[in-house]
Every structure is written in structure tokens, then in C-alpha cells.
Amino acid sequence: MIIKTEKTIPTSEITDQWVFQRRRTIIKAMMAGMLLPSAVSLASAGSDDPRWRDLQRSPYSDDTASLTPKRLVENYTNYYEFSFNKEDSSDLAQHLRIDRWNIAIGGEVEKPGQYFLEDIIAKLTLKEYVYRFRCVEAWSMVVPWVGFPLADLIKLVNPLSTAKFVKFTTLMQPDTMPKQRIKAMLDWPYVEALRIDEAVHPLTIMAVGMYGDILPKQNGAPLRLVVPWKYGFKSIKAVVKIELTKTAPMTTWHAFAPNEYGFYANVNPDVPHPRWSQSSERRLGSGYFMPRRRTELFNGYGEQVAAMYGDLDLRHFF
Ligand SMILES: Nc1nc2c(c(=O)[nH]1)N[C@H]1C(S)=C(S)[C@@H](COP(=O)(O)O)O[C@H]1N2
Ligand SMILES: [Mo]
């Protein structure tokens, strides 16, 4: 978890101004036709869309925390299909092909099928969701995602009452995702799942952008899950399949080490990871000499989500 200095500017020196400048540079480059054709066509599906201007902010947004500088969120990523090193995926992921993105939605629904992401986005309202994000490795950040509630997507396909869980699967593209060519430690494709009530909770979103722009590839473009009260590994990237199921699906990290990564993965300062404490966290961008912050139960979203776990022993179901 050590950030190499040559790639990372002291975080306290990165300002919103920097982010603003960089967006201007991107916009200028787009206007000058300097970006790769694929990037241009994606941009036109994303931030050029008039609906991306003046995005309404979700009432669930955290308006008190300062945003983590975009540069850090883009360059310090966990994306094991590309690399086990957080600084490498930002470059490697640029090879990923994400045009004409299709999502297979199936299982316990009335309207299973293949859906184009663009068609889905056209039907739903995009908003900005400023969420705290806590990785199981005890670092955290604050990210302004752009997306829509997962509940809205599930409603489009008419879920059946037999649906008890929702399973998500990441794209397989071994020619661009080098680690998918080896069975190094994780089983591919990456799979995650939520209970149906967690999936339709208004805090749970599918993100298509961040910082007012389309999602960078290394952050899960073009479509990822974001569940802010759970450890980051639940927030699966590059989702190509969503299945509503009757029984609890096996998930990637839980299968890899069931004693270390539970199915629920709710942020909980009182349940340590077997190899480290979860009682505090390092907020990216706050500087190395800033004290660590206390980790909050459900990452501070307890008021919204605690009722879903009323009678659950959170130590057993971690
Ligand atoms: N497909 C896929 N999704 C994934 C991961 C991954 O390796 N592969 N890493 C997870 C982990 S451990 C975290 S902390 C978050 C990181 O999201 P970020 O890189 O956008 O910050 O993505 C999650 N989603
Ligand atoms: Mo993570």
C-alpha cells in the first residue's frame, strides 16, 4: 500500500484548480480532435451529452467532506485483471475495448435480455453522488460519481418476487486484461453479489462517470457498481452481466479467502481483518502526516442502512 513518490504528487498540493485545469485540457484536446477515435466516440456518449451538464446532486451526497483529487482516484486503483500494483492499472487499462457495451440481464426477471448501455442511460436519470469509499485495505477517499440507482435499472426488467440476490459479473477480455490469462490467485471473471434489499437500496448506484466526466477505464468504465457502506471490493468494475438469483452467489474474494472477506463486507471498525485492524483508515489526499481517521460502522451510512441488518450478527456475517 505504499505510494511511489515519482508518480504521486504530495496530495496536499493538489487542488480543485488542478482538476479544473485538467478538464479544460481534455475538452480542448477533444475539440482539436487530438484524442483517439474510441475516446471521442465514448466522450460523445458521455460528457458531451447535454444531460451531463449541471448534473443534479443526489440528496445522499456527502457535502461536508472534501473531494479526493481526481488525479489520485485515477492513479491509485485496484483492478486485479490488469495488475496487482495500484499504480499500473491506469496505463494498462487504456487497452480495454468498451465500445457498444452490452449488459446481459437475466435470472428472476420478466424481461431478460441483452441491453445496450446507451439505451439504458437514455431511459434513466443521471445524478452526481458524492460518496465516501472505504477499501478493505484501510484507505479511503471521497468521489463524486455520476450514475443512477441500481433499483431503477432493476425496475426496467420487472424483477420477480423470487429474486433474493443480485449477481454481477465483470467483462472477460484476456487479450487486454493480462491477469485473466493466468489463474494467479483470483478466479475469473470477477463476480460480486448483493442481497436484493441491498441492491435496491437508494444508496446503491451503477456509476458511468466521476468528476463530471465519463469513467476512466481503470476506474471501471463504462459501468460499475458503487455500494458506499461496504468495502470497496464489492463495487465491481466493468459489469457485463447482472443476474437476479434465488440463492446467494459465490463471490470472487469470498471464494479466495472466506475467513478474510465475507459476503456482506459491511464497513465495520469492530471486526478486524485477520491480518490488520479496521478501526481506522488513511484518507487519500489528506497528506501522510495527517492523523488516520476513525472508521465508522457502515462507513458512516448507518442511519440509512442499519435497519437492513437489524437481527444479523455482524461479527458472524462480516
Ligand atoms: N472487476 C474488478 N472490480 C473491482 C476490483 C477488481 O480488481 N476487479 N477491485 C475492487 C477493489 S478491491 C476496490 S477497493 C475498488 C477500487 O475502485 P477504484 O480503483 O475505482 O478506486 O474496485 C473494486 N472492484
Ligand atoms: Mo479494495
JSON list of N, CA, C and O in Angstrom, two decimals, residues 45-76:
[
{"chain": "A", "resi": 45, "resn": "ALA", "atom": "N", "xyz": [-20.80, 9.93, -26.12]},
{"chain": "A", "resi": 45, "resn": "ALA", "atom": "CA", "xyz": [-21.87, 9.23, -25.41]},
{"chain": "A", "resi": 45, "resn": "ALA", "atom": "C", "xyz": [-21.94, 9.70, -23.97]},
{"chain": "A", "resi": 45, "resn": "ALA", "atom": "O", "xyz": [-22.92, 9.46, -23.28]},
{"chain": "A", "resi": 46, "resn": "GLY", "atom": "N", "xyz": [-20.89, 10.34, -23.50]},
{"chain": "A", "resi": 46, "resn": "GLY", "atom": "CA", "xyz": [-20.82, 10.71, -22.10]},
{"chain": "A", "resi": 46, "resn": "GLY", "atom": "C", "xyz": [-20.88, 12.21, -21.89]},
{"chain": "A", "resi": 46, "resn": "GLY", "atom": "O", "xyz": [-21.95, 12.80, -21.99]},
{"chain": "A", "resi": 47, "resn": "SER", "atom": "N", "xyz": [-19.76, 12.82, -21.64]},
{"chain": "A", "resi": 47, "resn": "SER", "atom": "CA", "xyz": [-19.79, 14.17, -21.12]},
{"chain": "A", "resi": 47, "resn": "SER", "atom": "C", "xyz": [-20.24, 15.20, -22.15]},
{"chain": "A", "resi": 47, "resn": "SER", "atom": "O", "xyz": [-20.48, 16.34, -21.79]},
{"chain": "A", "resi": 48, "resn": "ASP", "atom": "N", "xyz": [-20.32, 14.83, -23.45]},
{"chain": "A", "resi": 48, "resn": "ASP", "atom": "CA", "xyz": [-20.85, 15.78, -24.42]},
{"chain": "A", "resi": 48, "resn": "ASP", "atom": "C", "xyz": [-22.37, 15.79, -24.42]},
{"chain": "A", "resi": 48, "resn": "ASP", "atom": "O", "xyz": [-22.99, 16.69, -24.95]},
{"chain": "A", "resi": 49, "resn": "ASP", "atom": "N", "xyz": [-22.93, 14.74, -23.86]},
{"chain": "A", "resi": 49, "resn": "ASP", "atom": "CA", "xyz": [-24.38, 14.63, -23.73]},
{"chain": "A", "resi": 49, "resn": "ASP", "atom": "C", "xyz": [-24.86, 15.80, -22.87]},
{"chain": "A", "resi": 49, "resn": "ASP", "atom": "O", "xyz": [-24.35, 16.01, -21.77]},
{"chain": "A", "resi": 50, "resn": "PRO", "atom": "N", "xyz": [-25.82, 16.57, -23.38]},
{"chain": "A", "resi": 50, "resn": "PRO", "atom": "CA", "xyz": [-26.27, 17.75, -22.60]},
{"chain": "A", "resi": 50, "resn": "PRO", "atom": "C", "xyz": [-26.72, 17.40, -21.19]},
{"chain": "A", "resi": 50, "resn": "PRO", "atom": "O", "xyz": [-26.62, 18.21, -20.28]},
{"chain": "A", "resi": 51, "resn": "ARG", "atom": "N", "xyz": [-27.17, 16.15, -21.01]},
{"chain": "A", "resi": 51, "resn": "ARG", "atom": "CA", "xyz": [-27.64, 15.78, -19.67]},
{"chain": "A", "resi": 51, "resn": "ARG", "atom": "C", "xyz": [-26.51, 15.72, -18.66]},
{"chain": "A", "resi": 51, "resn": "ARG", "atom": "O", "xyz": [-26.74, 15.61, -17.46]},
{"chain": "A", "resi": 52, "resn": "TRP", "atom": "N", "xyz": [-25.26, 15.73, -19.12]},
{"chain": "A", "resi": 52, "resn": "TRP", "atom": "CA", "xyz": [-24.13, 15.68, -18.20]},
{"chain": "A", "resi": 52, "resn": "TRP", "atom": "C", "xyz": [-23.76, 17.05, -17.68]},
{"chain": "A", "resi": 52, "resn": "TRP", "atom": "O", "xyz": [-22.95, 17.19, -16.78]},
{"chain": "A", "resi": 53, "resn": "ARG", "atom": "N", "xyz": [-24.35, 18.10, -18.29]},
{"chain": "A", "resi": 53, "resn": "ARG", "atom": "CA", "xyz": [-24.09, 19.45, -17.78]},
{"chain": "A", "resi": 53, "resn": "ARG", "atom": "C", "xyz": [-25.04, 19.70, -16.62]},
{"chain": "A", "resi": 53, "resn": "ARG", "atom": "O", "xyz": [-26.20, 19.30, -16.67]},
{"chain": "A", "resi": 54, "resn": "ASP", "atom": "N", "xyz": [-24.57, 20.38, -15.61]},
{"chain": "A", "resi": 54, "resn": "ASP", "atom": "CA", "xyz": [-25.41, 20.71, -14.45]},
{"chain": "A", "resi": 54, "resn": "ASP", "atom": "C", "xyz": [-26.13, 19.50, -13.89]},
{"chain": "A", "resi": 54, "resn": "ASP", "atom": "O", "xyz": [-27.35, 19.51, -13.72]},
{"chain": "A", "resi": 55, "resn": "LEU", "atom": "N", "xyz": [-25.40, 18.46, -13.64]},
{"chain": "A", "resi": 55, "resn": "LEU", "atom": "CA", "xyz": [-25.98, 17.27, -13.04]},
{"chain": "A", "resi": 55, "resn": "LEU", "atom": "C", "xyz": [-26.55, 17.62, -11.68]},
{"chain": "A", "resi": 55, "resn": "LEU", "atom": "O", "xyz": [-25.90, 18.30, -10.88]},
{"chain": "A", "resi": 56, "resn": "GLN", "atom": "N", "xyz": [-27.73, 17.13, -11.43]},
{"chain": "A", "resi": 56, "resn": "GLN", "atom": "CA", "xyz": [-28.32, 17.32, -10.11]},
{"chain": "A", "resi": 56, "resn": "GLN", "atom": "C", "xyz": [-27.57, 16.45, -9.11]},
{"chain": "A", "resi": 56, "resn": "GLN", "atom": "O", "xyz": [-27.14, 15.35, -9.45]},
{"chain": "A", "resi": 57, "resn": "ARG", "atom": "N", "xyz": [-27.43, 16.93, -7.89]},
{"chain": "A", "resi": 57, "resn": "ARG", "atom": "CA", "xyz": [-26.71, 16.16, -6.89]},
{"chain": "A", "resi": 57, "resn": "ARG", "atom": "C", "xyz": [-27.69, 15.36, -6.03]},
{"chain": "A", "resi": 57, "resn": "ARG", "atom": "O", "xyz": [-28.70, 15.90, -5.58]},
{"chain": "A", "resi": 58, "resn": "SER", "atom": "N", "xyz": [-27.40, 14.09, -5.85]},
{"chain": "A", "resi": 58, "resn": "SER", "atom": "CA", "xyz": [-28.27, 13.24, -5.05]},
{"chain": "A", "resi": 58, "resn": "SER", "atom": "C", "xyz": [-28.33, 13.76, -3.62]},
{"chain": "A", "resi": 58, "resn": "SER", "atom": "O", "xyz": [-27.32, 14.20, -3.06]},
{"chain": "A", "resi": 59, "resn": "PRO", "atom": "N", "xyz": [-29.50, 13.69, -2.98]},
{"chain": "A", "resi": 59, "resn": "PRO", "atom": "CA", "xyz": [-29.61, 14.12, -1.58]},
{"chain": "A", "resi": 59, "resn": "PRO", "atom": "C", "xyz": [-28.76, 13.26, -0.65]},
{"chain": "A", "resi": 59, "resn": "PRO", "atom": "O", "xyz": [-28.49, 13.65, 0.49]},
{"chain": "A", "resi": 60, "resn": "TYR", "atom": "N", "xyz": [-28.31, 12.09, -1.11]},
{"chain": "A", "resi": 60, "resn": "TYR", "atom": "CA", "xyz": [-27.46, 11.24, -0.27]},
{"chain": "A", "resi": 60, "resn": "TYR", "atom": "C", "xyz": [-25.99, 11.65, -0.33]},
{"chain": "A", "resi": 60, "resn": "TYR", "atom": "O", "xyz": [-25.15, 11.01, 0.28]},
{"chain": "A", "resi": 61, "resn": "SER", "atom": "N", "xyz": [-25.70, 12.68, -1.11]},
{"chain": "A", "resi": 61, "resn": "SER", "atom": "CA", "xyz": [-24.31, 13.10, -1.24]},
{"chain": "A", "resi": 61, "resn": "SER", "atom": "C", "xyz": [-23.76, 13.63, 0.07]},
{"chain": "A", "resi": 61, "resn": "SER", "atom": "O", "xyz": [-24.47, 14.24, 0.85]},
{"chain": "A", "resi": 62, "resn": "ASP", "atom": "N", "xyz": [-22.48, 13.40, 0.27]},
{"chain": "A", "resi": 62, "resn": "ASP", "atom": "CA", "xyz": [-21.76, 13.97, 1.41]},
{"chain": "A", "resi": 62, "resn": "ASP", "atom": "C", "xyz": [-21.23, 15.33, 0.96]},
{"chain": "A", "resi": 62, "resn": "ASP", "atom": "O", "xyz": [-20.31, 15.41, 0.17]},
{"chain": "A", "resi": 63, "resn": "ASP", "atom": "N", "xyz": [-21.87, 16.41, 1.46]},
{"chain": "A", "resi": 63, "resn": "ASP", "atom": "CA", "xyz": [-21.45, 17.74, 1.03]},
{"chain": "A", "resi": 63, "resn": "ASP", "atom": "C", "xyz": [-20.43, 18.36, 1.98]},
{"chain": "A", "resi": 63, "resn": "ASP", "atom": "O", "xyz": [-19.99, 19.48, 1.76]},
{"chain": "A", "resi": 64, "resn": "THR", "atom": "N", "xyz": [-20.08, 17.61, 3.04]},
{"chain": "A", "resi": 64, "resn": "THR", "atom": "CA", "xyz": [-19.16, 18.20, 4.01]},
{"chain": "A", "resi": 64, "resn": "THR", "atom": "C", "xyz": [-17.71, 17.76, 3.77]},
{"chain": "A", "resi": 64, "resn": "THR", "atom": "O", "xyz": [-16.78, 18.51, 4.04]},
{"chain": "A", "resi": 65, "resn": "ALA", "atom": "N", "xyz": [-17.52, 16.57, 3.25]},
{"chain": "A", "resi": 65, "resn": "ALA", "atom": "CA", "xyz": [-16.16, 16.06, 3.05]},
{"chain": "A", "resi": 65, "resn": "ALA", "atom": "C", "xyz": [-15.54, 16.70, 1.81]},
{"chain": "A", "resi": 65, "resn": "ALA", "atom": "O", "xyz": [-16.24, 17.01, 0.85]},
{"chain": "A", "resi": 66, "resn": "SER", "atom": "N", "xyz": [-14.21, 16.91, 1.84]},
{"chain": "A", "resi": 66, "resn": "SER", "atom": "CA", "xyz": [-13.60, 17.43, 0.62]},
{"chain": "A", "resi": 66, "resn": "SER", "atom": "C", "xyz": [-13.30, 16.29, -0.33]},
{"chain": "A", "resi": 66, "resn": "SER", "atom": "O", "xyz": [-12.89, 15.20, 0.07]},
{"chain": "A", "resi": 67, "resn": "LEU", "atom": "N", "xyz": [-13.52, 16.55, -1.61]},
{"chain": "A", "resi": 67, "resn": "LEU", "atom": "CA", "xyz": [-13.31, 15.53, -2.63]},
{"chain": "A", "resi": 67, "resn": "LEU", "atom": "C", "xyz": [-11.84, 15.12, -2.68]},
{"chain": "A", "resi": 67, "resn": "LEU", "atom": "O", "xyz": [-10.96, 15.95, -2.54]},
{"chain": "A", "resi": 68, "resn": "THR", "atom": "N", "xyz": [-11.61, 13.86, -2.91]},
{"chain": "A", "resi": 68, "resn": "THR", "atom": "CA", "xyz": [-10.25, 13.38, -3.16]},
{"chain": "A", "resi": 68, "resn": "THR", "atom": "C", "xyz": [-9.85, 13.86, -4.54]},
{"chain": "A", "resi": 68, "resn": "THR", "atom": "O", "xyz": [-10.65, 13.77, -5.48]},
{"chain": "A", "resi": 69, "resn": "PRO", "atom": "N", "xyz": [-8.65, 14.41, -4.70]},
{"chain": "A", "resi": 69, "resn": "PRO", "atom": "CA", "xyz": [-8.26, 14.89, -6.04]},
{"chain": "A", "resi": 69, "resn": "PRO", "atom": "C", "xyz": [-8.41, 13.78, -7.08]},
{"chain": "A", "resi": 69, "resn": "PRO", "atom": "O", "xyz": [-7.99, 12.65, -6.86]},
{"chain": "A", "resi": 70, "resn": "LYS", "atom": "N", "xyz": [-9.00, 14.13, -8.22]},
{"chain": "A", "resi": 70, "resn": "LYS", "atom": "CA", "xyz": [-9.27, 13.17, -9.28]},
{"chain": "A", "resi": 70, "resn": "LYS", "atom": "C", "xyz": [-8.01, 12.40, -9.68]},
{"chain": "A", "resi": 70, "resn": "LYS", "atom": "O", "xyz": [-8.05, 11.20, -9.93]},
{"chain": "A", "resi": 71, "resn": "ARG", "atom": "N", "xyz": [-6.90, 13.12, -9.71]},
{"chain": "A", "resi": 71, "resn": "ARG", "atom": "CA", "xyz": [-5.66, 12.50, -10.12]},
{"chain": "A", "resi": 71, "resn": "ARG", "atom": "C", "xyz": [-5.30, 11.29, -9.25]},
{"chain": "A", "resi": 71, "resn": "ARG", "atom": "O", "xyz": [-4.78, 10.30, -9.74]},
{"chain": "A", "resi": 72, "resn": "LEU", "atom": "N", "xyz": [-5.59, 11.40, -7.97]},
{"chain": "A", "resi": 72, "resn": "LEU", "atom": "CA", "xyz": [-5.30, 10.26, -7.08]},
{"chain": "A", "resi": 72, "resn": "LEU", "atom": "C", "xyz": [-6.26, 9.11, -7.34]},
{"chain": "A", "resi": 72, "resn": "LEU", "atom": "O", "xyz": [-5.87, 7.95, -7.38]},
{"chain": "A", "resi": 73, "resn": "VAL", "atom": "N", "xyz": [-7.53, 9.44, -7.52]},
{"chain": "A", "resi": 73, "resn": "VAL", "atom": "CA", "xyz": [-8.54, 8.40, -7.73]},
{"chain": "A", "resi": 73, "resn": "VAL", "atom": "C", "xyz": [-8.23, 7.64, -9.02]},
{"chain": "A", "resi": 73, "resn": "VAL", "atom": "O", "xyz": [-8.44, 6.44, -9.12]},
{"chain": "A", "resi": 74, "resn": "GLU", "atom": "N", "xyz": [-7.67, 8.34, -10.00]},
{"chain": "A", "resi": 74, "resn": "GLU", "atom": "CA", "xyz": [-7.35, 7.71, -11.29]},
{"chain": "A", "resi": 74, "resn": "GLU", "atom": "C", "xyz": [-6.05, 6.91, -11.27]},
{"chain": "A", "resi": 74, "resn": "GLU", "atom": "O", "xyz": [-5.87, 6.04, -12.12]},
{"chain": "A", "resi": 75, "resn": "ASN", "atom": "N", "xyz": [-5.16, 7.27, -10.38]},
{"chain": "A", "resi": 75, "resn": "ASN", "atom": "CA", "xyz": [-3.83, 6.65, -10.45]},
{"chain": "A", "resi": 75, "resn": "ASN", "atom": "C", "xyz": [-3.51, 5.69, -9.32]},
{"chain": "A", "resi": 75, "resn": "ASN", "atom": "O", "xyz": [-2.41, 5.15, -9.26]},
{"chain": "A", "resi": 76, "resn": "TYR", "atom": "N", "xyz": [-4.44, 5.49, -8.45]},
{"chain": "A", "resi": 76, "resn": "TYR", "atom": "CA", "xyz": [-4.25, 4.58, -7.32]},
{"chain": "A", "resi": 76, "resn": "TYR", "atom": "C", "xyz": [-5.46, 3.67, -7.33]},
{"chain": "A", "resi": 76, "resn": "TYR", "atom": "O", "xyz": [-6.46, 3.92, -6.65]}
]
